[in-house]
PDB file of C-alpha atoms in Angstrom:
ATOM      1  CA  GLY A   1     141.543 107.371  82.871  1.00  0.00           C
ATOM      2  CA  ALA A   2     144.186 105.795  79.977  1.00  0.00           C
ATOM      3  CA  GLY A   3     144.939 108.225  77.917  1.00  0.00           C
ATOM      4  CA  VAL A   4     145.381 108.115  74.025  1.00  0.00           C
ATOM      5  CA  SER A   5     148.253 105.542  73.604  1.00  0.00           C
ATOM      6  CA  GLN A   6     150.353 105.233  70.261  1.00  0.00           C
ATOM      7  CA  SER A   7     153.047 102.269  69.259  1.00  0.00           C
ATOM      8  CA  PRO A   8     155.093 101.694  68.976  1.00  0.00           C
ATOM      9  CA  ARG A   9     156.697 104.651  69.929  1.00  0.00           C
ATOM     10  CA  TYR A  10     160.353 104.705  68.144  1.00  0.00           C
ATOM     11  CA  LYS A  11     160.126 103.367  64.511  1.00  0.00           C
ATOM     12  CA  VAL A  12     162.914 103.458  62.241  1.00  0.00           C
ATOM     13  CA  ALA A  13     162.630 101.916  58.318  1.00  0.00           C
ATOM     14  CA  LYS A  14     164.934 101.804  56.149  1.00  0.00           C
ATOM     15  CA  ARG A  15     164.315 103.482  52.944  1.00  0.00           C
ATOM     16  CA  GLY A  16     161.600 101.440  51.033  1.00  0.00           C
ATOM     17  CA  GLN A  17     159.659  99.410  53.716  1.00  0.00           C
ATOM     18  CA  ASP A  18     156.511  99.887  54.532  1.00  0.00           C
ATOM     19  CA  VAL A  19     155.316 101.057  57.938  1.00  0.00           C
ATOM     20  CA  ALA A  20     152.755 100.527  60.524  1.00  0.00           C
ATOM     21  CA  LEU A  21     151.638 103.177  63.260  1.00  0.00           C
ATOM     22  CA  ARG A  22     148.755 101.980  65.268  1.00  0.00           C
ATOM     23  CA  CYS A  23     146.457 105.208  67.751  1.00  0.00           C
ATOM     24  CA  ASP A  24     144.173 103.380  70.463  1.00  0.00           C
ATOM     25  CA  PRO A  25     142.073 106.136  71.584  1.00  0.00           C
ATOM     26  CA  ILE A  26     140.579 106.660  74.701  1.00  0.00           C
ATOM     27  CA  SER A  27     137.793 104.008  74.924  1.00  0.00           C
ATOM     28  CA  GLY A  28     134.149 106.304  73.907  1.00  0.00           C
ATOM     29  CA  HIS A  29     135.602 109.098  71.888  1.00  0.00           C
ATOM     30  CA  VAL A  30     134.522 108.606  68.384  1.00  0.00           C
ATOM     31  CA  SER A  31     136.268 110.959  66.010  1.00  0.00           C
ATOM     32  CA  LEU A  32     140.126 110.793  65.881  1.00  0.00           C
ATOM     33  CA  PHE A  33     142.837 112.845  63.847  1.00  0.00           C
ATOM     34  CA  TRP A  34     146.325 111.635  62.478  1.00  0.00           C
ATOM     35  CA  TYR A  35     148.878 114.706  62.629  1.00  0.00           C
ATOM     36  CA  GLN A  36     152.440 115.068  61.536  1.00  0.00           C
ATOM     37  CA  GLN A  37     155.112 117.193  63.443  1.00  0.00           C
ATOM     38  CA  ALA A  38     158.129 117.662  61.685  1.00  0.00           C
ATOM     39  CA  LEU A  39     161.007 118.504  63.610  1.00  0.00           C
ATOM     40  CA  GLY A  40     161.307 121.853  64.779  1.00  0.00           C
ATOM     41  CA  GLN A  41     157.441 122.114  63.636  1.00  0.00           C
ATOM     42  CA  GLY A  42     153.947 122.757  64.705  1.00  0.00           C
ATOM     43  CA  PRO A  43     151.955 119.632  63.836  1.00  0.00           C
ATOM     44  CA  GLU A  44     150.733 119.714  60.266  1.00  0.00           C
ATOM     45  CA  PHE A  45     146.711 117.623  59.885  1.00  0.00           C
ATOM     46  CA  LEU A  46     146.656 114.261  57.820  1.00  0.00           C
ATOM     47  CA  THR A  47     143.175 113.249  58.118  1.00  0.00           C
ATOM     48  CA  TYR A  48     139.616 112.622  60.328  1.00  0.00           C
ATOM     49  CA  PHE A  49     137.803 109.704  60.961  1.00  0.00           C
ATOM     50  CA  GLN A  50     134.173 109.698  62.610  1.00  0.00           C
ATOM     51  CA  ASN A  51     133.678 106.398  63.931  1.00  0.00           C
ATOM     52  CA  GLU A  52     134.781 104.245  61.119  1.00  0.00           C
ATOM     53  CA  ALA A  53     134.720 106.892  58.366  1.00  0.00           C
ATOM     54  CA  GLN A  54     137.069 108.956  56.823  1.00  0.00           C
ATOM     55  CA  LEU A  55     135.463 112.282  56.977  1.00  0.00           C
ATOM     56  CA  ASP A  56     138.802 113.980  55.409  1.00  0.00           C
ATOM     57  CA  LYS A  57     142.323 112.830  53.918  1.00  0.00           C
ATOM     58  CA  SER A  58     142.783 115.858  52.292  1.00  0.00           C
ATOM     59  CA  GLY A  59     146.463 116.211  54.347  1.00  0.00           C
ATOM     60  CA  LEU A  60     147.924 113.337  53.439  1.00  0.00           C
ATOM     61  CA  PRO A  61     151.163 114.254  51.962  1.00  0.00           C
ATOM     62  CA  SER A  62     150.993 111.444  48.634  1.00  0.00           C
ATOM     63  CA  ASP A  63     149.090 107.732  48.246  1.00  0.00           C
ATOM     64  CA  ARG A  64     151.505 106.532  50.399  1.00  0.00           C
ATOM     65  CA  PHE A  65     150.283 107.221  53.137  1.00  0.00           C
ATOM     66  CA  PHE A  66     146.814 105.377  54.003  1.00  0.00           C
ATOM     67  CA  ALA A  67     144.720 105.358  57.219  1.00  0.00           C
ATOM     68  CA  GLU A  68     141.729 102.680  58.621  1.00  0.00           C
ATOM     69  CA  ARG A  69     139.374 102.407  61.343  1.00  0.00           C
ATOM     70  CA  PRO A  70     137.777  99.388  59.997  1.00  0.00           C
ATOM     71  CA  GLU A  71     135.913  98.905  64.016  1.00  0.00           C
ATOM     72  CA  GLY A  72     135.774 103.004  65.041  1.00  0.00           C
ATOM     73  CA  SER A  73     138.001 102.400  67.760  1.00  0.00           C
ATOM     74  CA  VAL A  74     141.758 101.782  67.372  1.00  0.00           C
ATOM     75  CA  SER A  75     144.054 103.366  63.980  1.00  0.00           C
ATOM     76  CA  THR A  76     146.274 102.688  62.330  1.00  0.00           C
ATOM     77  CA  LEU A  77     148.688 104.930  60.380  1.00  0.00           C
ATOM     78  CA  LYS A  78     150.100 102.988  57.061  1.00  0.00           C
ATOM     79  CA  ILE A  79     153.152 104.747  55.019  1.00  0.00           C
ATOM     80  CA  GLN A  80     153.977 103.173  51.717  1.00  0.00           C
ATOM     81  CA  ARG A  81     157.753 102.712  50.928  1.00  0.00           C
ATOM     82  CA  THR A  82     158.948 105.282  52.409  1.00  0.00           C
ATOM     83  CA  GLN A  83     161.154 108.258  52.483  1.00  0.00           C
ATOM     84  CA  GLN A  84     163.456 110.463  54.310  1.00  0.00           C
ATOM     85  CA  GLU A  85     160.628 113.057  53.721  1.00  0.00           C
ATOM     86  CA  ASP A  86     158.676 110.925  56.111  1.00  0.00           C
ATOM     87  CA  SER A  87     160.516 111.008  58.513  1.00  0.00           C
ATOM     88  CA  ALA A  88     159.087 113.156  61.819  1.00  0.00           C
ATOM     89  CA  VAL A  89     156.446 112.825  65.215  1.00  0.00           C
ATOM     90  CA  TYR A  90     153.177 111.096  64.017  1.00  0.00           C
ATOM     91  CA  LEU A  91     150.585 112.042  66.408  1.00  0.00           C
ATOM     92  CA  CYS A  92     146.947 110.707  66.614  1.00  0.00           C
ATOM     93  CA  ALA A  93     144.371 112.665  69.116  1.00  0.00           C
ATOM     94  CA  SER A  94     141.158 111.671  69.974  1.00  0.00           C
ATOM     95  CA  THR A  95     137.864 113.541  70.770  1.00  0.00           C
ATOM     96  CA  GLY A  96     134.966 112.787  72.685  1.00  0.00           C
ATOM     97  CA  GLN A  97     130.722 114.114  71.795  1.00  0.00           C
ATOM     98  CA  ARG A  98     130.492 116.160  75.251  1.00  0.00           C
ATOM     99  CA  ASP A  99     133.903 118.987  73.862  1.00  0.00           C
ATOM    100  CA  LEU A 100     134.086 118.401  69.629  1.00  0.00           C
ATOM    101  CA  TYR A 101     136.437 120.460  70.604  1.00  0.00           C
ATOM    102  CA  GLU A 102     138.508 119.791  73.172  1.00  0.00           C
ATOM    103  CA  GLN A 103     141.239 117.076  71.452  1.00  0.00           C
ATOM    104  CA  TYR A 104     143.331 114.665  73.433  1.00  0.00           C
ATOM    105  CA  PHE A 105     146.291 113.774  72.405  1.00  0.00           C
ATOM    106  CA  GLY A 106     148.927 110.061  71.799  1.00  0.00           C
ATOM    107  CA  PRO A 107     152.047 110.153  72.754  1.00  0.00           C
ATOM    108  CA  GLY A 108     153.085 110.086  69.486  1.00  0.00           C
ATOM    109  CA  THR A 109     155.038 108.140  66.855  1.00  0.00           C
ATOM    110  CA  ARG A 110     158.638 108.819  65.931  1.00  0.00           C
ATOM    111  CA  LEU A 111     159.119 107.392  62.888  1.00  0.00           C
ATOM    112  CA  THR A 112     163.246 108.313  61.162  1.00  0.00           C
ATOM    113  CA  VAL A 113     163.863 107.144  57.812  1.00  0.00           C
ATOM    114  CA  THR A 114     167.516 106.049  56.717  1.00  0.00           C
TER     115      THR A 114
ATOM    116  CA  ALA B   1     141.209 128.613  55.514  1.00  0.00           C
ATOM    117  CA  GLN B   2     142.824 129.385  57.985  1.00  0.00           C
ATOM    118  CA  SER B   3     145.866 129.622  59.456  1.00  0.00           C
ATOM    119  CA  VAL B   4     148.547 131.038  62.847  1.00  0.00           C
ATOM    120  CA  THR B   5     151.863 132.823  63.577  1.00  0.00           C
ATOM    121  CA  GLN B   6     153.418 132.665  66.515  1.00  0.00           C
ATOM    122  CA  LEU B   7     156.171 135.381  66.760  1.00  0.00           C
ATOM    123  CA  GLY B   8     159.104 134.259  68.299  1.00  0.00           C
ATOM    124  CA  SER B   9     160.769 130.812  67.867  1.00  0.00           C
ATOM    125  CA  HIS B  10     162.492 131.265  71.479  1.00  0.00           C
ATOM    126  CA  VAL B  11     161.576 132.781  74.184  1.00  0.00           C
ATOM    127  CA  SER B  12     163.943 133.170  77.409  1.00  0.00           C
ATOM    128  CA  VAL B  13     162.526 134.632  80.777  1.00  0.00           C
ATOM    129  CA  SER B  14     163.770 134.937  84.623  1.00  0.00           C
ATOM    130  CA  GLU B  15     162.269 132.630  87.345  1.00  0.00           C
ATOM    131  CA  GLY B  16     159.032 134.463  88.536  1.00  0.00           C
ATOM    132  CA  ALA B  17     159.059 137.060  85.455  1.00  0.00           C
ATOM    133  CA  LEU B  18     155.794 137.562  82.880  1.00  0.00           C
ATOM    134  CA  VAL B  19     155.600 135.183  80.708  1.00  0.00           C
ATOM    135  CA  LEU B  20     154.310 136.319  77.379  1.00  0.00           C
ATOM    136  CA  LEU B  21     153.575 133.992  74.273  1.00  0.00           C
ATOM    137  CA  ARG B  22     152.082 135.750  70.752  1.00  0.00           C
ATOM    138  CA  CYS B  23     149.629 134.475  69.054  1.00  0.00           C
ATOM    139  CA  ASN B  24     147.867 135.502  66.225  1.00  0.00           C
ATOM    140  CA  TYR B  25     145.260 134.216  63.402  1.00  0.00           C
ATOM    141  CA  SER B  26     144.141 134.630  59.884  1.00  0.00           C
ATOM    142  CA  SER B  27     140.328 133.087  59.958  1.00  0.00           C
ATOM    143  CA  SER B  28     137.771 134.370  57.707  1.00  0.00           C
ATOM    144  CA  VAL B  29     134.528 133.378  59.850  1.00  0.00           C
ATOM    145  CA  PRO B  30     134.834 133.289  64.014  1.00  0.00           C
ATOM    146  CA  PRO B  31     137.630 130.938  65.071  1.00  0.00           C
ATOM    147  CA  TYR B  32     138.157 128.435  68.064  1.00  0.00           C
ATOM    148  CA  LEU B  33     141.475 129.017  69.150  1.00  0.00           C
ATOM    149  CA  PHE B  34     143.429 126.895  71.766  1.00  0.00           C
ATOM    150  CA  TRP B  35     147.074 127.049  72.877  1.00  0.00           C
ATOM    151  CA  TYR B  36     149.165 123.417  74.111  1.00  0.00           C
ATOM    152  CA  VAL B  37     151.774 122.577  75.445  1.00  0.00           C
ATOM    153  CA  GLN B  38     154.790 119.870  74.277  1.00  0.00           C
ATOM    154  CA  TYR B  39     157.015 118.366  76.772  1.00  0.00           C
ATOM    155  CA  PRO B  40     159.745 116.055  75.693  1.00  0.00           C
ATOM    156  CA  ASN B  41     158.914 112.945  74.148  1.00  0.00           C
ATOM    157  CA  GLN B  42     155.322 113.862  75.172  1.00  0.00           C
ATOM    158  CA  GLY B  43     152.614 114.278  72.877  1.00  0.00           C
ATOM    159  CA  LEU B  44     150.370 117.738  73.299  1.00  0.00           C
ATOM    160  CA  GLN B  45     148.148 118.980  76.566  1.00  0.00           C
ATOM    161  CA  LEU B  46     145.855 121.437  76.340  1.00  0.00           C
ATOM    162  CA  LEU B  47     146.342 124.226  78.095  1.00  0.00           C
ATOM    163  CA  LEU B  48     143.587 126.690  77.411  1.00  0.00           C
ATOM    164  CA  LYS B  49     140.617 127.665  74.776  1.00  0.00           C
ATOM    165  CA  TYR B  50     138.564 129.786  73.226  1.00  0.00           C
ATOM    166  CA  THR B  51     134.885 128.845  71.335  1.00  0.00           C
ATOM    167  CA  THR B  52     133.180 131.909  72.531  1.00  0.00           C
ATOM    168  CA  GLY B  53     131.336 133.830  75.936  1.00  0.00           C
ATOM    169  CA  ALA B  54     134.460 135.474  78.040  1.00  0.00           C
ATOM    170  CA  THR B  55     136.570 137.089  75.720  1.00  0.00           C
ATOM    171  CA  LEU B  56     139.689 136.074  79.141  1.00  0.00           C
ATOM    172  CA  VAL B  57     140.614 132.434  79.466  1.00  0.00           C
ATOM    173  CA  LYS B  58     142.280 130.704  81.986  1.00  0.00           C
ATOM    174  CA  GLY B  59     143.318 127.970  81.744  1.00  0.00           C
ATOM    175  CA  ILE B  60     145.932 125.461  83.495  1.00  0.00           C
ATOM    176  CA  ASN B  61     149.396 125.900  85.054  1.00  0.00           C
ATOM    177  CA  GLY B  62     148.037 129.565  86.328  1.00  0.00           C
ATOM    178  CA  PHE B  63     148.003 130.514  82.451  1.00  0.00           C
ATOM    179  CA  GLU B  64     145.107 132.711  80.711  1.00  0.00           C
ATOM    180  CA  ALA B  65     145.243 133.883  77.048  1.00  0.00           C
ATOM    181  CA  GLU B  66     142.905 136.986  75.660  1.00  0.00           C
ATOM    182  CA  PHE B  67     140.945 136.527  72.394  1.00  0.00           C
ATOM    183  CA  LYS B  68     140.925 140.232  70.559  1.00  0.00           C
ATOM    184  CA  LYS B  69     139.315 140.110  67.374  1.00  0.00           C
ATOM    185  CA  SER B  70     140.193 143.169  66.750  1.00  0.00           C
ATOM    186  CA  GLU B  71     143.620 142.325  66.494  1.00  0.00           C
ATOM    187  CA  THR B  72     143.522 138.934  65.182  1.00  0.00           C
ATOM    188  CA  SER B  73     145.619 137.721  68.477  1.00  0.00           C
ATOM    189  CA  PHE B  74     145.294 135.556  71.189  1.00  0.00           C
ATOM    190  CA  HIS B  75     148.354 135.727  73.155  1.00  0.00           C
ATOM    191  CA  LEU B  76     149.182 133.962  76.620  1.00  0.00           C
ATOM    192  CA  THR B  77     150.502 134.379  80.052  1.00  0.00           C
ATOM    193  CA  LYS B  78     151.573 134.214  82.985  1.00  0.00           C
ATOM    194  CA  PRO B  79     152.540 136.444  85.573  1.00  0.00           C
ATOM    195  CA  SER B  80     155.107 134.444  87.640  1.00  0.00           C
ATOM    196  CA  ALA B  81     157.085 131.993  85.713  1.00  0.00           C
ATOM    197  CA  HIS B  82     158.265 128.937  87.164  1.00  0.00           C
ATOM    198  CA  MET B  83     161.299 126.624  86.381  1.00  0.00           C
ATOM    199  CA  SER B  84     158.615 123.136  85.409  1.00  0.00           C
ATOM    200  CA  ASP B  85     156.749 125.851  82.406  1.00  0.00           C
ATOM    201  CA  ALA B  86     160.064 125.155  81.032  1.00  0.00           C
ATOM    202  CA  ALA B  87     158.838 123.720  76.959  1.00  0.00           C
ATOM    203  CA  GLU B  88     157.311 124.122  72.931  1.00  0.00           C
ATOM    204  CA  TYR B  89     153.828 125.994  73.654  1.00  0.00           C
ATOM    205  CA  PHE B  90     151.486 126.006  69.931  1.00  0.00           C
ATOM    206  CA  CYS B  91     149.084 128.004  69.564  1.00  0.00           C
ATOM    207  CA  ALA B  92     146.423 126.578  67.306  1.00  0.00           C
ATOM    208  CA  VAL B  93     142.337 127.305  65.250  1.00  0.00           C
ATOM    209  CA  THR B  94     139.976 125.706  64.035  1.00  0.00           C
ATOM    210  CA  THR B  95     136.138 126.530  63.380  1.00  0.00           C
ATOM    211  CA  THR B  96     133.617 125.167  63.327  1.00  0.00           C
ATOM    212  CA  GLY B  97     133.221 124.186  59.400  1.00  0.00           C
ATOM    213  CA  THR B  98     136.174 121.731  59.647  1.00  0.00           C
ATOM    214  CA  ALA B  99     135.202 119.397  61.879  1.00  0.00           C
ATOM    215  CA  SER B 100     137.214 120.737  64.427  1.00  0.00           C
ATOM    216  CA  LYS B 101     141.192 119.706  63.031  1.00  0.00           C
ATOM    217  CA  LEU B 102     143.517 122.374  64.214  1.00  0.00           C
ATOM    218  CA  THR B 103     145.734 123.917  62.282  1.00  0.00           C
ATOM    219  CA  PHE B 104     148.658 124.414  64.192  1.00  0.00           C
ATOM    220  CA  GLY B 105     151.847 127.308  64.776  1.00  0.00           C
ATOM    221  CA  THR B 106     155.258 126.570  64.571  1.00  0.00           C
ATOM    222  CA  GLY B 107     155.998 127.034  68.197  1.00  0.00           C
ATOM    223  CA  THR B 108     157.642 128.944  70.057  1.00  0.00           C
ATOM    224  CA  ARG B 109     159.929 127.408  73.330  1.00  0.00           C
ATOM    225  CA  LEU B 110     160.294 128.967  76.273  1.00  0.00           C
ATOM    226  CA  GLN B 111     163.497 129.132  78.423  1.00  0.00           C
ATOM    227  CA  VAL B 112     163.138 129.919  82.060  1.00  0.00           C
ATOM    228  CA  THR B 113     166.305 130.723  83.792  1.00  0.00           C
ATOM    229  CA  LEU B 114     167.196 131.259  87.423  1.00  0.00           C
TER     230      LEU B 114
END
């Protein structure tokens, strides 16, 4: 079956531009997570959705970061006025109801801000 | 709050030798523990997890880990390394009260030499 997909896989943005990163979770998965992975580091939690509800956004680094999941399936992470420190790989993960603790990760979007 | 420490950012072993990747955690409540593997330009793949029950957990590709509460450890082992095991490995922790958002260590890069 299809796994978690993310697009684009690579994104280059000039400083100050807005970007939108898309995540397609596994069909039927209720929970969706976004993580940020800086070079040489482990992923860090950004935000979490259960269906369309954003239940935890404590990891979003600034108000330039915004995430949505309006119909409880596809999610978009938007970064406004990108800064160089936003350069990272953005990972999306989803979990099903059968095992809430098994997260399935997408391949990530590598964002480079120049 | 929980945290994970992975000792050794780089580990090199010979093919056929024992693999030991160290992970120590900190958590004020019973933890759920995970090991993920990341190949270049790919997302994270779950190797194994400990939630409850047996403390020795077996995963994919011949890996296993043992939860030791007294040592707050969850080290990953494999009796005989294969060239295909070369990758980045991440230990992660969550608890029941955190909606399963993961806290990751900084990762250990495993190199396998002939």
